[in-house]
N, CA, C and O of each residue as an XYZ file, in Angstrom:
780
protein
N      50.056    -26.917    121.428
C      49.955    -27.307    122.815
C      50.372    -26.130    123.677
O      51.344    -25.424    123.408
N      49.702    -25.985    124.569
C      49.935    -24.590    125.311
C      50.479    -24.673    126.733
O      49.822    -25.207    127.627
N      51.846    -24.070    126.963
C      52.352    -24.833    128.418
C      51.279    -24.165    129.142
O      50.585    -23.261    128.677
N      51.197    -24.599    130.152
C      50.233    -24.615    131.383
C      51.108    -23.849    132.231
O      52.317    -24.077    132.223
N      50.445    -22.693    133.181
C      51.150    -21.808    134.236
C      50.585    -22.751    135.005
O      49.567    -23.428    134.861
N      51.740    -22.670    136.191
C      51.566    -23.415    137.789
C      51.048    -22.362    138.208
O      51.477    -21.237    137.948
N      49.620    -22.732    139.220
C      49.283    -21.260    140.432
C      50.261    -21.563    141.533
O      50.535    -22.584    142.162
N      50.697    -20.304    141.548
C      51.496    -19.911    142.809
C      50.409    -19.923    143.823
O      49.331    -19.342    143.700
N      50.800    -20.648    144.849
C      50.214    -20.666    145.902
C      50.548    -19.409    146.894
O      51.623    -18.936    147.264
N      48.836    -18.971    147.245
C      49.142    -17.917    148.184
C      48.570    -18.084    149.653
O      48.756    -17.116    150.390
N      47.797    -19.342    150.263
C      47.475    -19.358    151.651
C      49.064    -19.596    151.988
O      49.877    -20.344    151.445
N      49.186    -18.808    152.933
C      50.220    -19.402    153.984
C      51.645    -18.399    154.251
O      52.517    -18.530    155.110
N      51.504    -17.361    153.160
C      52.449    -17.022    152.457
C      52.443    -15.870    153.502
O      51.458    -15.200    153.811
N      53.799    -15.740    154.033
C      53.445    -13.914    154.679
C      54.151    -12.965    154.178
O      55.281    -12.859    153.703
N      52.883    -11.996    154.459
C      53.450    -10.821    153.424
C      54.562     -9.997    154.170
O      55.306     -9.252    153.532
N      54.645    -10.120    155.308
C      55.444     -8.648    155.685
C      57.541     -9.241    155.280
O      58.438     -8.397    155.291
N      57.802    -10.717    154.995
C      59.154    -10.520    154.478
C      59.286    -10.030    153.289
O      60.405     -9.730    152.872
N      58.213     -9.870    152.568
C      58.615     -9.322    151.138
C      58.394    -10.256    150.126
O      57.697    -11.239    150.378
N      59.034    -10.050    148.672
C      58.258    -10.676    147.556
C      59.640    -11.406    147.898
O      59.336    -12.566    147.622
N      60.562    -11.435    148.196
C      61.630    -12.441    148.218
C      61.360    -14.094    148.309
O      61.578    -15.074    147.597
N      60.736    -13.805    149.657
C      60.000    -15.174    149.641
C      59.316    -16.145    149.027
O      59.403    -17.372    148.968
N      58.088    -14.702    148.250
C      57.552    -15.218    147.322
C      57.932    -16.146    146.013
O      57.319    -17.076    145.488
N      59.325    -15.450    145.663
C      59.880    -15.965    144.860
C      60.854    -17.321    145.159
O      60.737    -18.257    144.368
N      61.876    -17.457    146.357
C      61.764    -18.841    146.738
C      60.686    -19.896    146.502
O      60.845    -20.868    145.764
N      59.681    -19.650    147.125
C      58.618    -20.468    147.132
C      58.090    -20.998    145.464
O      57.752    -22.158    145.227
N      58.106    -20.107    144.630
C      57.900    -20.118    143.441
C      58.969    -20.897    142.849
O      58.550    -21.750    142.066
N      60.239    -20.855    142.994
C      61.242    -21.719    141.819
C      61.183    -22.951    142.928
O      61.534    -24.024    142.438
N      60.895    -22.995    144.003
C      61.045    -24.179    144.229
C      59.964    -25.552    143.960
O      59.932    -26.674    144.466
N      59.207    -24.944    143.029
C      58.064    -25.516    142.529
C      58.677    -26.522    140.965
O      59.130    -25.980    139.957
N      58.556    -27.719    141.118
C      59.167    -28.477    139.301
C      58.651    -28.024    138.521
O      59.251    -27.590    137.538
N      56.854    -27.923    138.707
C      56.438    -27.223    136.984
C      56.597    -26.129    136.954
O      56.156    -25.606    135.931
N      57.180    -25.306    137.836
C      57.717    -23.734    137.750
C      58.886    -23.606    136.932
O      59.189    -22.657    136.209
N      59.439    -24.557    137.109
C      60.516    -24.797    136.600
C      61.007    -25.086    135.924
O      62.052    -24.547    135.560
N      60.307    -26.452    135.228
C      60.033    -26.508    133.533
C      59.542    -25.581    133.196
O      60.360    -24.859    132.625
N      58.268    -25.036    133.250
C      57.862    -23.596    132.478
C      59.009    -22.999    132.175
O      59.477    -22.856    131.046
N      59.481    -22.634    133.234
C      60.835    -21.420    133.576
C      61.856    -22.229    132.026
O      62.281    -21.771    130.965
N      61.872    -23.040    132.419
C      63.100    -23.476    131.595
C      62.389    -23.733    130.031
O      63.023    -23.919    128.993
N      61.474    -23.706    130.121
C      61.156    -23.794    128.605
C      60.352    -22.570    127.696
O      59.966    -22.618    126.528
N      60.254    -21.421    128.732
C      60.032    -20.564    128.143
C      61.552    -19.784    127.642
O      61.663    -19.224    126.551
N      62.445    -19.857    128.458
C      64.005    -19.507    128.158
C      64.255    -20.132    127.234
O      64.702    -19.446    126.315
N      64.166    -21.253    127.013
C      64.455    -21.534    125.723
C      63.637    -21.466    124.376
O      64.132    -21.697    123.273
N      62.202    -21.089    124.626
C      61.765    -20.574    123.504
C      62.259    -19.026    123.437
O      62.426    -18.651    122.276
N      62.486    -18.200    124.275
C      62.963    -16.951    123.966
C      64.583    -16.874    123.496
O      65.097    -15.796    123.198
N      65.163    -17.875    123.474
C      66.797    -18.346    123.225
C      66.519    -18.662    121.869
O      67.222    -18.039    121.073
N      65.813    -19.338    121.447
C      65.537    -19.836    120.190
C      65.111    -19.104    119.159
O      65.452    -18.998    117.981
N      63.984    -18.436    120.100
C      63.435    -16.937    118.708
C      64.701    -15.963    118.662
O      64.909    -15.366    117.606
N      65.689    -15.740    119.912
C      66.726    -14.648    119.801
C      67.585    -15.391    118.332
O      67.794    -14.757    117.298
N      68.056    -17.084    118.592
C      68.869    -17.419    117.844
C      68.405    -17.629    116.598
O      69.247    -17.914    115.747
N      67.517    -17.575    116.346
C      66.617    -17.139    114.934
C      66.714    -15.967    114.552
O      67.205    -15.924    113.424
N      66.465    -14.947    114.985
C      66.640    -13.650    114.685
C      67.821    -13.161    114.878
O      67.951    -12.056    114.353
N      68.806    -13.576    115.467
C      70.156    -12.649    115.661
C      71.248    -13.173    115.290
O      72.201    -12.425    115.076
N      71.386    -14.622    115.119
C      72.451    -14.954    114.506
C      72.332    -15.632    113.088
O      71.321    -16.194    112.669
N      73.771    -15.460    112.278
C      73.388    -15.638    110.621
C      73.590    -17.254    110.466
O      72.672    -17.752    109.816
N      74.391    -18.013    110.827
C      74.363    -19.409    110.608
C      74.216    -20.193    111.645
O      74.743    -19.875    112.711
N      73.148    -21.872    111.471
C      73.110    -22.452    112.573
C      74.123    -23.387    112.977
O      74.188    -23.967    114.061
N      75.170    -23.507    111.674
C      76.513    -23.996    112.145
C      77.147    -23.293    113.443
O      78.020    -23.935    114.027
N      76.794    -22.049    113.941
C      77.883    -21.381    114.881
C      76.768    -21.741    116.671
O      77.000    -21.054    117.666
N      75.773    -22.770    116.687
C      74.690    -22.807    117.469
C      75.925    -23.585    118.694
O      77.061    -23.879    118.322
N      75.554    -23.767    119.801
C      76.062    -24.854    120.963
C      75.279    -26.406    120.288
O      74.327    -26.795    119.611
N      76.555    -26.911    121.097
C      75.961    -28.395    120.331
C      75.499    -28.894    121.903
O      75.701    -28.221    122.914
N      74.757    -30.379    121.865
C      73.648    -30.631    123.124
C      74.536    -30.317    124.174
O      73.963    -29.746    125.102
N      75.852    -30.517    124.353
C      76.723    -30.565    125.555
C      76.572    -29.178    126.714
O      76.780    -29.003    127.914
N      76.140    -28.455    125.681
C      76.086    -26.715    126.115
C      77.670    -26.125    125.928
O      77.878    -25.028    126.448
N      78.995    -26.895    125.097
C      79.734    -25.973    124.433
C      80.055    -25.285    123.479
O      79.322    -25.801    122.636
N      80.540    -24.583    123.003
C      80.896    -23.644    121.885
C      81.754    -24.734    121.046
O      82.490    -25.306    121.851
N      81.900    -25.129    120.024
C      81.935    -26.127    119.317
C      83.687    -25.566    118.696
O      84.730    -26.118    118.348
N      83.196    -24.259    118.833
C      84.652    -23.435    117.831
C      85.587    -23.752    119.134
O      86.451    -24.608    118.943
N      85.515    -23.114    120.553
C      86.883    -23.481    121.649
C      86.467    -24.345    122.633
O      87.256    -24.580    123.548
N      85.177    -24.964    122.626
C      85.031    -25.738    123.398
C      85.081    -24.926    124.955
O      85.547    -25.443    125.970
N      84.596    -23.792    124.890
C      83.778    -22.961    126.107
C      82.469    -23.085    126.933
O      81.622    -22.567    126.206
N      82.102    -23.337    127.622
C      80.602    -23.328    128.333
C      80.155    -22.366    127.516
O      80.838    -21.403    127.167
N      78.554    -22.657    127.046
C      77.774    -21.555    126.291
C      77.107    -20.948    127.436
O      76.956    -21.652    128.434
N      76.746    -19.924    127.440
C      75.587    -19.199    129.013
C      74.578    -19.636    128.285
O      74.224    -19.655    127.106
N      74.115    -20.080    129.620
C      72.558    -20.348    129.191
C      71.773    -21.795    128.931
O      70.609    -22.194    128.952
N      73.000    -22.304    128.694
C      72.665    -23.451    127.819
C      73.530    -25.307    128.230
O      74.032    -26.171    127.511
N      73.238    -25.137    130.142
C      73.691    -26.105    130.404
C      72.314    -26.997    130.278
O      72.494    -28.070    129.703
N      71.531    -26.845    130.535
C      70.336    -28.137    130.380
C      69.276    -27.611    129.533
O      68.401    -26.754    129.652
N      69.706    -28.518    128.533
C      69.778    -28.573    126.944
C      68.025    -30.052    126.911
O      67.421    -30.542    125.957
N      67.887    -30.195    128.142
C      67.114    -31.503    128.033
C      65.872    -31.391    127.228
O      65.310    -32.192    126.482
N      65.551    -29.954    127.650
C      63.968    -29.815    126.963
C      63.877    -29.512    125.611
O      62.832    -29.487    124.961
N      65.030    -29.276    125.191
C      65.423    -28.906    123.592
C      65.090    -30.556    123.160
O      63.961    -30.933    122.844
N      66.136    -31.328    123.206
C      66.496    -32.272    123.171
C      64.830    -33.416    123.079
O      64.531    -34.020    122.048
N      64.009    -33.470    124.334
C      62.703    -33.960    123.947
C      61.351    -32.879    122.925
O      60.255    -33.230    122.487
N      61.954    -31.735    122.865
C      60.798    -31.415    121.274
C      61.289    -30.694    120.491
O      60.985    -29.549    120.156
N      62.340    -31.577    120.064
C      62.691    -31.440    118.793
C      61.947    -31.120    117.144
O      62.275    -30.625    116.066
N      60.720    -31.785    117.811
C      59.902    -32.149    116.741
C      58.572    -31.361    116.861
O      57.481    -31.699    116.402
N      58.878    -30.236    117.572
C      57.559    -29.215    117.777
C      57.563    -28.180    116.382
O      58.314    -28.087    115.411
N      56.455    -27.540    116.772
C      56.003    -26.564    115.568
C      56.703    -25.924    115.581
O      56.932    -25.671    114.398
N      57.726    -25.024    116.563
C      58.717    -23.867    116.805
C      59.802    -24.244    115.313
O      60.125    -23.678    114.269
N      60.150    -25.932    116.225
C      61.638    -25.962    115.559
C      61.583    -26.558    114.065
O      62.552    -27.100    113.534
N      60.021    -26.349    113.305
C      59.660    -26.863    112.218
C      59.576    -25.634    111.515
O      60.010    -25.689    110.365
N      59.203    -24.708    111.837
C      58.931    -23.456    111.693
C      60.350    -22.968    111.683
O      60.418    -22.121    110.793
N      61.460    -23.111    112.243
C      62.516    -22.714    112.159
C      63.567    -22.780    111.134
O      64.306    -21.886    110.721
N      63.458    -24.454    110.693
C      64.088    -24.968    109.697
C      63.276    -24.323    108.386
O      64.015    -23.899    107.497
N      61.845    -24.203    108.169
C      61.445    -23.915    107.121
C      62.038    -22.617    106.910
O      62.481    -22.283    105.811
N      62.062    -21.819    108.004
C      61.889    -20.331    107.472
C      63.406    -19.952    107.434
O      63.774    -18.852    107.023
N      64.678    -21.374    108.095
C      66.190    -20.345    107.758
C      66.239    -20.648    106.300
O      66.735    -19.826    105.530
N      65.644    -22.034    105.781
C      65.582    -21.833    104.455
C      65.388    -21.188    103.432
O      66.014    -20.756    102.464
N      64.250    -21.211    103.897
C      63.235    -19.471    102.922
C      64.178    -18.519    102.962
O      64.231    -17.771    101.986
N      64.971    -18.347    103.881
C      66.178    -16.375    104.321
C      66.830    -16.898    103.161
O      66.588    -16.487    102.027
N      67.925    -18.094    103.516
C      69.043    -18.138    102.692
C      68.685    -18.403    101.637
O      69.551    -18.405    100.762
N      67.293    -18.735    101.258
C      67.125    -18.622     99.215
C      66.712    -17.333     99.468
O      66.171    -16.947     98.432
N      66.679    -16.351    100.410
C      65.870    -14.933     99.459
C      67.412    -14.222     99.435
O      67.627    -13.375     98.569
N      68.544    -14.601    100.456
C      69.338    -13.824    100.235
C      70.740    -14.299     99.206
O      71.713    -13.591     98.946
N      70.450    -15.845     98.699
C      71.273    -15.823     97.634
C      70.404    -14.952     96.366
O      71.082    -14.184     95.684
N      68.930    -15.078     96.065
C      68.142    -14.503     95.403
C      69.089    -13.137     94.872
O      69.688    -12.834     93.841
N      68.828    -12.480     96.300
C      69.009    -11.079     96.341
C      70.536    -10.865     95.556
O      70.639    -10.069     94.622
N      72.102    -11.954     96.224
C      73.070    -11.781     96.284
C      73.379    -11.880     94.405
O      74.372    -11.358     93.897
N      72.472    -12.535     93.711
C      72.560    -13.290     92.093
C      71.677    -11.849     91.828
O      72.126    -11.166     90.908
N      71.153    -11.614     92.133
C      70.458     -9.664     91.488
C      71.344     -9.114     91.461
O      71.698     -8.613     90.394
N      72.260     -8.928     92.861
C      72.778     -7.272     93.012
C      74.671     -7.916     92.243
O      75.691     -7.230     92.306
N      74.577     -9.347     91.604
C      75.714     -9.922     91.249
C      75.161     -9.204     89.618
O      75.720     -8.306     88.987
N      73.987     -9.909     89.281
C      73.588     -9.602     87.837
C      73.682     -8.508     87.351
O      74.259     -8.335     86.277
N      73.067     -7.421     88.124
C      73.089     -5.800     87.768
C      74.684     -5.112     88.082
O      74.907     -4.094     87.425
N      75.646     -5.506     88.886
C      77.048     -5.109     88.646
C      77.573     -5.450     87.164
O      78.351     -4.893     86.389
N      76.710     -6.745     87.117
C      77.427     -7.374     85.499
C      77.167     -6.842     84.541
O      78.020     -6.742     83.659
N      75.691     -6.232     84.358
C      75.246     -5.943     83.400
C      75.963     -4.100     83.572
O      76.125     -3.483     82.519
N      76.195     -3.651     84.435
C      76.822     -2.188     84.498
C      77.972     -2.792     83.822
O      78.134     -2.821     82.602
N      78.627     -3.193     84.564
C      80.371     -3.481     83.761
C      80.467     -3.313     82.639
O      80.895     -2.416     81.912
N      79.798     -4.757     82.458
C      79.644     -4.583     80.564
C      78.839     -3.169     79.528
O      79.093     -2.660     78.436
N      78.137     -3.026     80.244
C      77.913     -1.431     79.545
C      78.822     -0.241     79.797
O      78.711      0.906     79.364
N      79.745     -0.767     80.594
C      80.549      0.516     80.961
C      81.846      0.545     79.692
O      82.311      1.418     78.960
N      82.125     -1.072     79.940
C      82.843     -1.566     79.030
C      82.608     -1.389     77.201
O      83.372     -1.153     76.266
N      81.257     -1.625     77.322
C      81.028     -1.348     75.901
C      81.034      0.194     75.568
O      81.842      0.397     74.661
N      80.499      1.190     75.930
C      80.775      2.458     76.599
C      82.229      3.015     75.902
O      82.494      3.694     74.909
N      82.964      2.399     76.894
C      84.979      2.369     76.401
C      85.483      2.021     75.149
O      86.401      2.525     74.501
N      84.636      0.946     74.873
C      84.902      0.131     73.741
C      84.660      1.086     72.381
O      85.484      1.191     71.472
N      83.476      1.697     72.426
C      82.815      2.181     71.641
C      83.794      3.856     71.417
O      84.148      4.402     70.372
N      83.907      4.103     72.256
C      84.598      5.704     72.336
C      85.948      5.049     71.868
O      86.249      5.589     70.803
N      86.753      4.241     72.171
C      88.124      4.299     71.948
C      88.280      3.700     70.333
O      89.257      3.870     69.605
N      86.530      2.660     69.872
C      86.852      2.661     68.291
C      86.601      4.296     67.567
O      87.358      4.804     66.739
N      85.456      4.871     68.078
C      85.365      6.493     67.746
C      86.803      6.802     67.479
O      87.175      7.069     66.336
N      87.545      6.778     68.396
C      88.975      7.635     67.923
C      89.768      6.919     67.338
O      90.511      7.493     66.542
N      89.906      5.485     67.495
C      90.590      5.042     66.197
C      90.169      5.008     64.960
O      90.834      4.727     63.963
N      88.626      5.408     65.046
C      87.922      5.363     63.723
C      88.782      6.904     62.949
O      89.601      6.993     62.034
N      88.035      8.078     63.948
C      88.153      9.435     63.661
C      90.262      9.497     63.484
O      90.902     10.245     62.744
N      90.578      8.884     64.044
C      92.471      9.259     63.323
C      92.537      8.687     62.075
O      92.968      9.205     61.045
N      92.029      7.455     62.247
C      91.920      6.873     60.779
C      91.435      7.882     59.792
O      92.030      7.849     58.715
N      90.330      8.921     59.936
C      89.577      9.016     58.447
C      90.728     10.515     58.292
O      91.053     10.811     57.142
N      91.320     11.436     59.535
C      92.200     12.274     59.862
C      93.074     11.772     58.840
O      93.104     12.560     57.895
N      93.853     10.682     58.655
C      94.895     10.214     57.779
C      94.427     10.384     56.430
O      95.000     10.991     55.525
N      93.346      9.795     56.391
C      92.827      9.607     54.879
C      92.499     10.541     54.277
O      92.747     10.633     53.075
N      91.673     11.746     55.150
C      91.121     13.009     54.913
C      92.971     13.992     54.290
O      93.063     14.698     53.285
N      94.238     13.641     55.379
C      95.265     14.638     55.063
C      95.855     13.904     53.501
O      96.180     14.581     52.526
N      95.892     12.441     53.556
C      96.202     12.074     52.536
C      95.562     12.738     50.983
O      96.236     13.347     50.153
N      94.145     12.431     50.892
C      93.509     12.718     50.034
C      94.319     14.514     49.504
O      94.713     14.638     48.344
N      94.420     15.448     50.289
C      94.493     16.191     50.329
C      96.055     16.472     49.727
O      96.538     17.551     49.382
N      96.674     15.126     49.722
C      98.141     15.826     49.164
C      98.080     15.452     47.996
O      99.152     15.155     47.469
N      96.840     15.337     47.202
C      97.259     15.074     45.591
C      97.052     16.598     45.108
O      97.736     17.054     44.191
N      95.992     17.424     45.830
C      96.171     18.745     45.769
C      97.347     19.648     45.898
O      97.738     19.991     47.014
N      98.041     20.126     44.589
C      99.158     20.090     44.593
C      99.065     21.987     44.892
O     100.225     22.367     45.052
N      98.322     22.886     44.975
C      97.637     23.776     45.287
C      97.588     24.845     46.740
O      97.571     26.051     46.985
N      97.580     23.650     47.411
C      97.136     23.877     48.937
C      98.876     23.431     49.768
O      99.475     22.356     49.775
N      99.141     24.396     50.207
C     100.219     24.406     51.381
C      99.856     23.643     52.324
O      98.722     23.252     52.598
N     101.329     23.323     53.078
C     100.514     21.848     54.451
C     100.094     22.521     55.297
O      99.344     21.928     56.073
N     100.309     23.838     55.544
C      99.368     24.534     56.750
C      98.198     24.257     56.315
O      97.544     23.440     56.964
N      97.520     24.947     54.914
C      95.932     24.809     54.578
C      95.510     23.536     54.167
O      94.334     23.491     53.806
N      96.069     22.618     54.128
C      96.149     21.229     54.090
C      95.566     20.584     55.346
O      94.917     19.546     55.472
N      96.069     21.688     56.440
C      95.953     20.824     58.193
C      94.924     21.680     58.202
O      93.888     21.096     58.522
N      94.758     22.958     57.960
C      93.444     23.409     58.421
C      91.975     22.739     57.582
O      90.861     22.525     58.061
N      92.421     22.548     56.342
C      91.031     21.507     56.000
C      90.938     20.703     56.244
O      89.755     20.373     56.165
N      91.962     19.460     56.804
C      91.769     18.473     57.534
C      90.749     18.610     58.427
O      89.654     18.101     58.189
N      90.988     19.320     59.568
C      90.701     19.477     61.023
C      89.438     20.459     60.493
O      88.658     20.633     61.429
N      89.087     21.024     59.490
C      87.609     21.238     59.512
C      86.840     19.929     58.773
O      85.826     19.561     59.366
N      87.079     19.431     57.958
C      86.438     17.825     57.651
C      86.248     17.151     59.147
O      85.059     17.064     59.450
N      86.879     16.809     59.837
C      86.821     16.214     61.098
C      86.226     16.985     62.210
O      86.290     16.574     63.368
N      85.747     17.904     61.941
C      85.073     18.618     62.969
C      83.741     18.090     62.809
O      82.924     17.739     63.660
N      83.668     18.107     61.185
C      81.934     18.561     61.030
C      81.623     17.227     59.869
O      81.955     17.264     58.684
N      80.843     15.969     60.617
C      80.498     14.782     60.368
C      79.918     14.551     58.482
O      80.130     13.834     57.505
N      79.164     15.627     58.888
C      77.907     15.390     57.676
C      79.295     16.154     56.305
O      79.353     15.273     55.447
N      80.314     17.365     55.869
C      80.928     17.872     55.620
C      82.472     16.252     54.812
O      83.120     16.163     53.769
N      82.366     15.524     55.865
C      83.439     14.857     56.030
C      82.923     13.379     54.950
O      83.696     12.601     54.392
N      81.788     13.359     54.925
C      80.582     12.408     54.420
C      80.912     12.259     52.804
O      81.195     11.315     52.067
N      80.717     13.768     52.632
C      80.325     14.639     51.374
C      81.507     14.420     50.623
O      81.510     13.947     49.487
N      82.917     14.903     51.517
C      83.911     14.923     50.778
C      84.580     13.243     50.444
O      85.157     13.170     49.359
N      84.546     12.139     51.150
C      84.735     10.989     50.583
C      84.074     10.533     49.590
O      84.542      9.611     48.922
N      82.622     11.200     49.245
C      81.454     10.503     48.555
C      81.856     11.057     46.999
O      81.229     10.504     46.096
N      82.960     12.221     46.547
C      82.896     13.119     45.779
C      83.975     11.914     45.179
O      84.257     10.802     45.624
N      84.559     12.845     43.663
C      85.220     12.238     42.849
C      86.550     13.071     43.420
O      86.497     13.876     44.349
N      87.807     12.698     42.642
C      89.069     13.641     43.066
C      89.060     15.034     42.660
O      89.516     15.911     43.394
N      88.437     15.332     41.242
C      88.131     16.314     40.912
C      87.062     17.197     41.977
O      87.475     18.044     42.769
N      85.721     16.842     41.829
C      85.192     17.282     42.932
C      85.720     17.578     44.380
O      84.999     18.465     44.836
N      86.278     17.363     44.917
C      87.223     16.711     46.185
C      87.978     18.485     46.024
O      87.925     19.266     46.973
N      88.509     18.788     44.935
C      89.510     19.931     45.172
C      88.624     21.542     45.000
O      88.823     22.719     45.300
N      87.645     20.781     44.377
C      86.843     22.111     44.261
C      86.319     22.744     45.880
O      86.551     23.783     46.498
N      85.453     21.425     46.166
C      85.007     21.487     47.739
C      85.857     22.260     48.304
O      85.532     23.348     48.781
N      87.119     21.769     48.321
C      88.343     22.574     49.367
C      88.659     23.857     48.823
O      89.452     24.710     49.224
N      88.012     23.840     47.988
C      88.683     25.411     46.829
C      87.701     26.564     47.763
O      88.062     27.655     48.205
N      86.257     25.847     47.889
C      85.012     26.451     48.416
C      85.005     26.930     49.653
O      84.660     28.058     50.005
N      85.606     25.567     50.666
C      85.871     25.853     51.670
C      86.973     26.861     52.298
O      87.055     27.021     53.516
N      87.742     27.471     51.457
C      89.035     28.108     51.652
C      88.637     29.487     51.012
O      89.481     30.373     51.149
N      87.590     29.780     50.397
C      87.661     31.528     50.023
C      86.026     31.352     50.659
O      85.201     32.095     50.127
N      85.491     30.386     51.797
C      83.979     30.964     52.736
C      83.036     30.378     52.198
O      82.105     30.398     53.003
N      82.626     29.644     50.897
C      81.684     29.437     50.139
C      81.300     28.133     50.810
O      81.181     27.248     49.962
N      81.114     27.802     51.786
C      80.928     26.178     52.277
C      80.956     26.567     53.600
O      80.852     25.727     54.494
């Protein structure tokens, strides 16, 4: 339905006071005036659609602020709200704050999901490095242990074959996989360059 402009009437009108007049003459017109008042409130309505986030914080019919009970500007005659309620605007309104607040819980359960899924990889990440070094002290023990049945090797060259087993993965492999016998030769190898 399309409001209808009132013609401003122009026999009669004189020009030399100015548009002042003009404009008296004009609000003192009723369907000037509804227009007037109901285009303000369709431009109140698209503002309060677009600019504010909840319609809990709106004026209620009285035209006060609901939170201190203040006059709202703007919004003492509330009447024309009040008879089309039930227009396309305010159908269109309800549909579409709906549609926002599912795209922005949408959005809020994404950018919730992908923090989660970082965490936990960050976490596993930690997890993973801090078994690495309890793994790697562990095999450090086992590697110096093994090494003291070698009755041969001083604890200095004892710590230095340690700490080359533990340097070098594939080396460290070899020497658990061996027998005890084997085991002293390796280190025999490793200690005059041959390895």
């Amino acid at each position: 339905m399309e409001a209808l402009v009132p013609e401003i009437p122009v026999d009669g009108l004189s020009t030399t006071t100015g548009d002042d007049d003009l404009i008296d003459q004009v609000e003192g017109s009723p369907e000037w005036t509804q227009f007037r008042d109901r285009l303000a409130q369709d431009m109140f309505d698209d503002w309060d659609h677009n600019y504010t986030p909840d319609s809990d914080n709106e004026a209620n019919a009285s035209g006060h602020n609901p939170s201190d009970g203040s006059p709202c500007v703007g919004m003492e005659n509330t009447s024309a709200t009040a008879s089309e309620s039930g227009t396309r605007a305010g159908k269109r309104k309800k549909g579409s704050k709906r549609k926002e607040e599912r795209q922005w819980e949408e959005r809020f359960l994404d950018i919730m999901q992908t923090f989660s899924q970082g965490t936990k990889d960050s976490l596993n990440g930690i997890a993973s490095r801090l078994g690495f070094e309890h793994d790697a002290e562990k095999k450090r023990s086992e590697v110096f242990d093994s090494l003291s049945n070698m009755h041969f090797l001083s604890t200095e060259a004892k710590m230095v074959v340690t700490m080359r087993l533990c340097k070098n993965p594939q080396e460290l492999s070899m020497f658990f996989s061996l027998s005890p016998e084997n085991k002293a030769v390796m280190v025999k190898m490793m200690q005059e360059g041959r390895l």
